[in-house]
Coordinates of C-alpha atoms and ligand atoms in Angstrom, one line a residue:
M35 CA 229.4 69.6 41.8
P36 CA 231.5 71.2 44.5
F37 CA 235.1 70.1 44.8
E38 CA 234.6 68.2 41.5
G39 CA 237.1 65.3 41.2
K40 CA 238.5 65.7 44.8
S41 CA 238.6 62.8 47.1
R42 CA 237.2 62.9 50.7
E43 CA 240.8 63.2 52.0
E44 CA 241.6 66.1 49.7
I45 CA 238.5 67.9 50.8
E46 CA 239.4 67.3 54.5
L47 CA 242.8 68.8 53.8
I48 CA 241.4 71.9 52.1
L49 CA 239.0 72.2 55.1
A50 CA 241.9 72.0 57.6
E51 CA 244.0 74.5 55.8
S52 CA 241.0 76.9 55.5
K53 CA 240.3 76.7 59.2
K54 CA 243.9 77.7 59.9
K55 CA 243.6 80.7 57.6
F56 CA 240.3 81.6 59.2
A57 CA 241.9 81.5 62.7
H58 CA 244.7 83.8 61.4
Y59 CA 242.1 86.4 60.2
K60 CA 240.0 86.0 63.3
A61 CA 243.0 86.9 65.4
K62 CA 243.3 90.2 63.6
G63 CA 240.1 91.5 65.3
L64 CA 238.9 93.2 62.1
S65 CA 235.7 95.1 61.8
L66 CA 234.5 95.4 58.2
D67 CA 231.0 96.1 57.0
M68 CA 229.8 95.0 53.6
S69 CA 226.1 94.9 54.6
R70 CA 224.4 97.9 53.2
G71 CA 224.6 99.7 49.8
K72 CA 225.8 103.0 51.2
P73 CA 228.2 105.3 49.3
N74 CA 231.6 105.9 50.7
P75 CA 232.3 109.5 52.0
E76 CA 234.6 110.0 48.9
Q77 CA 231.5 109.6 46.8
L78 CA 229.5 112.1 48.9
D79 CA 232.4 114.6 48.6
L80 CA 231.7 114.7 44.8
S81 CA 228.5 116.7 45.5
M82 CA 229.7 119.0 48.3
E83 CA 229.8 122.0 45.9
M84 CA 226.0 121.7 45.8
M85 CA 225.8 122.9 49.4
D86 CA 227.1 126.3 48.5
I87 CA 225.3 126.6 45.2
L88 CA 222.4 128.8 46.5
G89 CA 224.4 131.2 48.7
S90 CA 222.6 133.4 51.3
D91 CA 221.8 136.3 49.0
A92 CA 221.0 134.2 45.9
D93 CA 217.9 134.2 43.9
F94 CA 215.7 131.6 45.5
S95 CA 213.1 131.7 42.7
S96 CA 212.4 128.7 40.6
E97 CA 212.0 129.1 36.8
N98 CA 208.3 129.8 37.2
G99 CA 209.0 132.6 39.7
A100 CA 208.0 130.6 42.8
D101 CA 209.9 131.6 45.9
C102 CA 211.4 128.3 47.0
R103 CA 211.7 129.5 50.6
N104 CA 208.0 129.7 50.9
Y105 CA 204.9 127.3 50.8
G106 CA 203.6 126.4 47.3
E107 CA 204.4 124.2 44.3
L108 CA 203.1 121.0 46.0
S109 CA 204.2 118.7 43.2
G110 CA 207.7 120.3 42.9
I111 CA 209.4 123.0 40.9
P112 CA 209.6 122.8 37.1
E113 CA 213.4 122.5 36.8
I114 CA 213.7 119.4 39.0
K115 CA 210.6 117.8 37.4
R116 CA 212.3 118.3 34.0
L117 CA 215.5 116.5 35.3
F118 CA 213.5 113.6 36.7
S119 CA 211.5 113.5 33.5
E120 CA 214.7 112.9 31.6
L121 CA 215.8 110.2 34.0
L122 CA 212.5 108.4 34.0
D123 CA 211.7 109.1 30.4
I124 CA 208.2 110.3 31.1
P125 CA 206.6 113.8 30.7
A126 CA 207.5 116.3 33.4
E127 CA 203.8 117.0 34.1
N128 CA 203.4 113.3 35.1
I129 CA 205.9 113.7 38.0
F130 CA 205.5 114.5 41.7
V131 CA 208.7 115.4 43.5
G132 CA 209.0 114.4 47.2
G133 CA 211.5 114.5 50.0
N134 CA 214.8 112.7 50.2
S135 CA 213.4 109.2 50.0
S136 CA 211.8 107.3 47.1
L137 CA 211.1 104.5 49.5
N138 CA 209.0 106.9 51.5
L139 CA 206.9 107.6 48.3
M140 CA 206.5 103.8 47.8
F141 CA 205.3 103.5 51.4
H142 CA 202.9 106.5 50.8
T143 CA 201.5 104.6 47.8
F144 CA 200.6 101.6 49.8
S145 CA 199.1 103.8 52.5
R146 CA 196.9 105.4 49.9
A147 CA 196.0 102.0 48.3
Y148 CA 194.9 100.8 51.8
A149 CA 193.0 103.9 52.8
K150 CA 191.4 105.0 49.5
G151 CA 192.6 102.7 46.7
L152 CA 194.6 103.6 43.6
A153 CA 193.4 105.1 40.4
D154 CA 191.7 102.0 39.1
S155 CA 190.7 100.4 42.5
K156 CA 187.1 99.4 43.0
E157 CA 187.7 99.6 46.8
P158 CA 190.5 100.3 49.2
W159 CA 192.9 97.4 49.6
S160 CA 192.0 97.4 53.3
K161 CA 188.5 96.1 52.3
C162 CA 190.0 93.1 50.3
E163 CA 190.1 89.8 52.1
T164 CA 193.6 89.0 50.9
V165 CA 196.1 91.2 49.1
K166 CA 199.1 89.5 47.5
F167 CA 202.1 91.0 45.7
L168 CA 204.7 89.4 43.4
C169 CA 208.3 89.7 44.6
P170 CA 211.0 88.8 42.1
V171 CA 213.7 87.1 44.0
P172 CA 216.4 87.7 45.1
G173 CA 215.2 91.3 45.6
Y174 CA 215.3 94.4 47.8
D175 CA 214.6 93.7 51.5
R176 CA 212.9 97.1 52.1
H177 CA 210.3 96.4 49.4
F178 CA 209.5 93.2 51.3
A179 CA 209.4 95.1 54.6
V180 CA 206.7 97.4 53.2
C181 CA 204.6 94.5 52.1
E182 CA 205.1 92.8 55.5
Y183 CA 204.0 96.0 57.3
F184 CA 200.7 96.0 55.5
G185 CA 200.1 92.3 55.9
I186 CA 200.4 91.6 52.2
E187 CA 201.1 88.0 51.2
M188 CA 204.3 87.9 49.2
I189 CA 204.8 85.4 46.3
N190 CA 208.3 84.6 45.1
V191 CA 208.9 84.9 41.4
P192 CA 212.3 83.8 40.0
M193 CA 214.6 86.4 38.4
L194 CA 216.1 85.5 35.0
D195 CA 218.7 87.4 33.0
T196 CA 215.9 89.3 31.3
G197 CA 214.0 90.3 34.5
P198 CA 211.2 88.4 36.4
D199 CA 210.2 85.1 34.8
M200 CA 207.3 86.4 32.8
A201 CA 205.7 83.0 32.2
V202 CA 205.3 82.6 35.9
V203 CA 204.1 86.2 36.3
E204 CA 201.5 86.0 33.5
N205 CA 200.1 82.7 34.9
L206 CA 199.7 84.0 38.4
V207 CA 198.1 87.4 37.6
R208 CA 195.6 86.1 34.9
H209 CA 193.3 84.4 37.4
D210 CA 194.0 85.7 40.8
A211 CA 192.4 89.1 41.5
S212 CA 194.0 89.3 44.9
I213 CA 197.4 89.8 43.3
K214 CA 197.6 93.5 43.3
G215 CA 201.1 94.2 41.9
I216 CA 204.7 93.4 41.4
W217 CA 208.0 95.0 42.6
C218 CA 210.4 95.8 39.8
V219 CA 213.9 97.3 39.8
P220 CA 214.4 97.4 36.0
I221 CA 218.0 98.7 35.7
Y222 CA 220.9 97.1 37.7
S223 CA 218.4 95.3 40.0
N224 CA 219.1 94.9 43.7
P225 CA 220.9 92.5 44.1
D226 CA 221.3 90.7 40.8
G227 CA 222.3 93.7 38.6
C228 CA 219.8 92.6 36.0
I229 CA 218.6 94.9 33.2
Y230 CA 215.0 94.1 32.1
S231 CA 214.7 93.2 28.4
A232 CA 212.3 95.0 26.0
E233 CA 210.2 91.8 25.8
T234 CA 209.8 91.7 29.6
I235 CA 208.7 95.3 29.7
S236 CA 206.2 94.8 26.9
R237 CA 204.8 91.7 28.6
L238 CA 204.4 93.5 31.9
A239 CA 202.6 96.3 30.2
S240 CA 200.3 94.2 28.1
M241 CA 199.5 91.1 30.3
K242 CA 196.0 90.3 31.3
C243 CA 195.5 90.9 35.0
A244 CA 192.5 89.7 37.0
A245 CA 192.9 92.7 39.4
D246 CA 191.8 96.0 37.7
D247 CA 194.2 97.9 39.9
F248 CA 197.2 95.7 39.4
T249 CA 200.2 97.9 40.0
I250 CA 203.8 97.7 38.8
M251 CA 206.0 99.3 41.4
W252 CA 208.8 100.5 39.0
D253 CA 211.6 101.4 41.3
N254 CA 214.2 102.8 39.0
A255 CA 216.7 103.4 41.7
Y256 CA 219.8 102.7 39.6
S257 CA 219.0 104.1 36.2
V258 CA 222.3 106.0 35.8
H259 CA 224.5 103.9 38.1
S260 CA 226.8 102.3 35.5
L261 CA 230.2 101.0 36.6
Y262 CA 231.6 101.1 33.1
A263 CA 231.4 103.5 30.2
E264 CA 227.9 102.4 29.1
R265 CA 224.6 104.2 29.0
V266 CA 221.6 102.0 29.6
S267 CA 218.3 102.8 28.0
I268 CA 215.3 100.6 28.3
A269 CA 211.8 100.7 26.8
G270 CA 209.6 103.3 28.4
I271 CA 207.2 101.4 30.7
L272 CA 204.6 104.2 30.9
S273 CA 204.3 104.5 27.1
E274 CA 204.2 100.7 26.8
C275 CA 201.3 100.6 29.4
E276 CA 199.5 103.4 27.5
K277 CA 199.9 101.5 24.3
Y278 CA 198.0 98.6 25.7
G279 CA 195.3 100.7 27.4
N280 CA 196.8 100.1 30.8
A281 CA 198.2 103.6 31.6
N282 CA 197.3 103.4 35.3
R283 CA 199.1 100.1 35.7
V284 CA 202.6 101.5 36.5
L285 CA 204.0 103.9 39.2
L286 CA 207.6 104.9 38.7
F287 CA 210.1 105.9 41.4
T288 CA 213.6 107.2 41.5
S289 CA 215.8 109.5 43.6
A290 CA 219.0 111.5 43.5
N291 CA 220.2 109.9 46.7
K292 CA 222.9 107.8 45.2
I293 CA 223.7 110.6 42.7
T294 CA 224.3 113.4 45.3
L295 CA 223.9 112.8 49.0
T296 CA 222.2 109.7 50.2
G297 CA 221.0 111.4 53.3
A298 CA 219.8 114.6 51.6
G299 CA 218.7 113.9 48.0
V300 CA 215.4 114.4 46.2
S301 CA 213.0 111.7 45.1
C302 CA 210.0 111.5 42.8
I303 CA 207.0 109.4 41.8
G304 CA 205.6 109.3 38.3
G305 CA 202.7 107.7 36.5
S306 CA 199.6 108.4 34.3
K307 CA 197.7 111.7 34.8
A308 CA 195.0 109.9 36.7
S309 CA 197.5 108.1 39.0
M310 CA 199.2 111.4 39.7
L311 CA 195.9 113.2 40.5
A312 CA 195.0 110.4 42.9
F313 CA 198.5 110.6 44.5
I314 CA 198.3 114.4 44.9
Q315 CA 195.0 114.1 46.8
T316 CA 196.7 112.2 49.6
A317 CA 200.0 114.1 49.4
A318 CA 198.1 117.4 49.8
I319 CA 196.7 116.1 53.1
S320 CA 200.1 114.9 54.4
T321 CA 202.2 118.0 53.6
I322 CA 202.0 121.6 52.4
G323 CA 205.0 120.9 50.3
Y324 CA 208.4 119.2 50.3
D325 CA 211.8 121.0 50.6
K326 CA 212.0 123.2 47.5
L327 CA 215.4 124.7 48.4
N328 CA 216.8 121.2 48.1
M329 CA 215.0 120.8 44.8
L330 CA 216.5 124.1 43.6
R331 CA 220.0 123.1 44.8
H332 CA 219.8 119.8 43.0
A333 CA 218.4 121.3 39.8
R334 CA 221.2 123.9 39.7
F335 CA 223.9 121.5 40.5
L336 CA 222.8 118.5 38.4
K337 CA 221.5 120.6 35.5
D338 CA 220.4 117.8 33.1
K339 CA 220.8 114.1 32.4
E340 CA 224.1 114.6 30.5
A341 CA 225.6 116.4 33.5
V342 CA 224.3 113.7 35.8
L343 CA 225.9 111.0 33.7
T344 CA 229.2 112.9 33.9
L345 CA 228.9 113.0 37.7
M346 CA 228.1 109.2 37.7
E347 CA 231.3 108.5 35.8
K348 CA 233.2 109.9 38.8
H349 CA 231.2 107.7 41.1
A350 CA 232.0 104.7 38.8
A351 CA 235.7 105.5 39.0
L352 CA 235.5 105.1 42.8
L353 CA 233.2 102.1 42.8
R354 CA 234.6 100.0 39.9
P355 CA 237.9 98.9 41.6
K356 CA 235.9 97.7 44.6
F357 CA 233.5 95.6 42.6
E358 CA 236.5 94.2 40.6
A359 CA 238.4 93.5 43.7
V360 CA 235.6 91.3 45.1
D361 CA 235.5 89.4 41.8
D362 CA 239.3 89.0 41.7
V363 CA 239.6 87.7 45.2
L364 CA 236.6 85.3 44.8
R365 CA 238.0 84.0 41.5
E366 CA 241.5 83.5 42.9
N367 CA 240.3 81.8 46.1
I368 CA 237.3 79.8 45.2
G369 CA 237.1 79.8 41.4
E370 CA 238.6 76.3 41.1
Y371 CA 236.2 74.6 43.6
S372 CA 232.8 75.3 42.0
I373 CA 231.3 76.0 45.4
A374 CA 229.6 79.4 44.5
E375 CA 228.4 81.6 41.7
W376 CA 228.3 85.3 41.7
T377 CA 227.3 88.2 39.5
K378 CA 229.7 90.6 37.8
P379 CA 227.3 93.5 37.5
H380 CA 227.9 96.4 35.1
G381 CA 226.2 98.8 37.5
G382 CA 224.2 99.3 40.7
Y383 CA 225.4 98.7 44.2
F384 CA 225.5 95.0 44.7
I385 CA 227.1 91.6 43.9
S386 CA 224.7 88.7 44.3
L387 CA 226.5 85.5 45.4
N388 CA 224.9 82.0 45.5
A389 CA 226.8 79.8 47.9
Y390 CA 226.6 76.1 48.0
P391 CA 222.9 75.3 49.1
S392 CA 222.3 75.2 52.9
T393 CA 225.5 77.2 53.7
A394 CA 224.6 80.9 53.4
K395 CA 223.6 81.2 57.1
K396 CA 226.7 79.4 58.3
T397 CA 228.9 81.4 56.0
Y398 CA 227.3 84.6 57.4
E399 CA 228.0 83.5 61.0
L400 CA 231.6 82.6 60.3
C401 CA 232.2 86.0 58.6
R402 CA 230.7 87.7 61.6
E403 CA 233.0 85.8 64.0
A404 CA 235.9 87.1 62.0
G405 CA 234.6 90.7 62.0
V406 CA 232.9 90.9 58.6
T407 CA 229.3 92.0 58.5
L408 CA 227.3 90.9 55.5
T409 CA 223.7 91.5 54.7
A410 CA 221.7 89.1 56.9
P411 CA 221.1 85.8 55.1
G412 CA 217.6 85.5 53.7
A413 CA 217.2 89.3 53.5
T414 CA 216.9 89.1 49.7
F415 CA 213.8 87.0 50.1
P416 CA 210.3 87.8 51.4
Y417 CA 209.9 87.0 55.2
G418 CA 213.8 86.6 55.3
M419 CA 213.4 83.1 54.0
D420 CA 215.7 81.9 51.3
P421 CA 214.3 78.5 50.4
E422 CA 217.7 77.1 49.5
D423 CA 219.7 79.1 52.1
K424 CA 222.3 80.1 49.5
N425 CA 222.0 83.8 48.5
I426 CA 224.4 86.3 49.9
R427 CA 224.2 90.0 48.9
I428 CA 227.6 91.7 48.9
A429 CA 227.7 95.6 49.1
P430 CA 231.2 96.7 48.2
S431 CA 230.6 100.5 48.1
F432 CA 231.2 101.7 51.6
P433 CA 234.5 100.1 52.8
S434 CA 237.9 101.1 51.4
L435 CA 239.6 99.0 48.7
S436 CA 241.9 97.3 51.2
E437 CA 239.0 96.6 53.6
I438 CA 237.1 95.1 50.6
K439 CA 240.0 92.8 49.8
D440 CA 240.3 91.6 53.5
A441 CA 236.6 91.2 53.8
T442 CA 236.4 89.1 50.6
E443 CA 239.4 87.0 51.6
I444 CA 237.5 86.1 54.8
L445 CA 234.2 85.5 52.9
S446 CA 236.1 83.2 50.5
I447 CA 237.6 81.2 53.4
A448 CA 234.2 81.0 55.1
L449 CA 232.6 79.7 51.8
I450 CA 235.2 77.0 51.5
I451 CA 234.8 75.9 55.1
T452 CA 231.0 75.7 54.9
A453 CA 230.9 74.1 51.5
A454 CA 233.5 71.5 52.5
E455 CA 231.7 70.7 55.7
E456 CA 228.4 70.4 53.9
T457 CA 229.9 68.2 51.1
L458 CA 231.5 65.9 53.7
H459 CA 228.3 65.7 55.7
R460 CA 226.2 64.8 52.6
A461 CA 228.8 62.2 51.6
T462 CA 228.6 60.6 55.1
K463 CA 224.8 60.5 54.8
D464 CA 224.9 58.9 51.4
Ligands
PLP178 N1 215.2 101.1 45.8 C1 216.2 100.3 45.8 C2 216.1 99.2 44.8 C3 217.3 100.4 46.6 O1 218.3 99.6 46.5 C4 217.3 101.5 47.5 C5 218.5 101.7 48.4 O2 219.3 100.9 48.6 C6 216.2 102.4 47.5 C7 215.2 102.2 46.7 C8 216.2 103.5 48.5 O3 215.9 104.7 47.8 P1 215.8 106.1 48.5 O4 217.1 106.4 49.2 O5 215.4 107.0 47.5 O6 214.7 105.9 49.6

């Protein structure tokens, strides 16, 4: 219950005081952006050394002697494959290295599925009457945008602390052959910060699927992005799938974008041998090869997983105070009112806040009036439709610490105003 134990008059008083505070902040004419999970320039500075690592007269050969300035090595150079193989916990020969965006490789995968089909497809998805995809919610808006682009029908699946609700997933995929896959962000999920349990991973790998080409889009974007001194290791999804005879069921993705430079990282896709062969057939049509100098730069700068984890500790030192500031300000301002719940993630780029139902859109608008940009309400759900109008994704990485504090003060006030108005409105209706 929001404002538990408070009378109507008390809630009206809280509302009036909050409106005064809101007017004060609005008058400041602030402009604060907590909408997208972008690193702050200080984080990007951590990798600037990488830009000089090759030098103009350096040896531009990869370990296998390939001249990285020239065409060749379509699937990437061995040293960067080795690094990604450590990060994704799959063999290096099962990896294809792309350009600076893993999202692009995901899009590429859907293009192939539609034009030719995936490794186990009987026909291209474009020939199927209906194609459906499971979308754990709240989730990543750009995953949903890819599905929407291809006209795929999206089905919401609730997220639990252990990952997607597997009872729901298993029930849906068992009988419906038009369900072709599921989006998964297994470590520090966007936006909940959830880490999938071993049981969830095993059930995803072993479940009975009506579609032969059911595909787990395993987007491991945040595998090394801890905010605290902890190293996360989860069960290997590819080996689990192999164990149950479903080796082609999973495609894995990650990138170095939020390790080095978000605008100029390196990405990869991994999977079974058969899946990678199928992927390369299309990749070979679309490019003669990705940027190998950038692969070489990354391999020489990042070296191995251990060195990556050391670099990530420096990112964490910059990010942690911002995440903690959001939590502190929310707790201080709204903790006593029971009007919202929010995550306290141990990693990743987001805090997921559930406001009082039916108030997320109004809260977003109020914040906007006071100069705070949040991720658009509904963005964490397929078609931009949050059925309860309550989820707000907070991205604390880009603004400075003092901007984060101001933005969260304003968000807290907006949450109080909208929850108080909604509570009074409901009480009047009752
Ligand atoms: N996947 C998830 C879950 C993300 O949150 C993001 C960026 O926010 C991406 C992928 C984008 O990855 P990339 O920059 O490699 O395209």
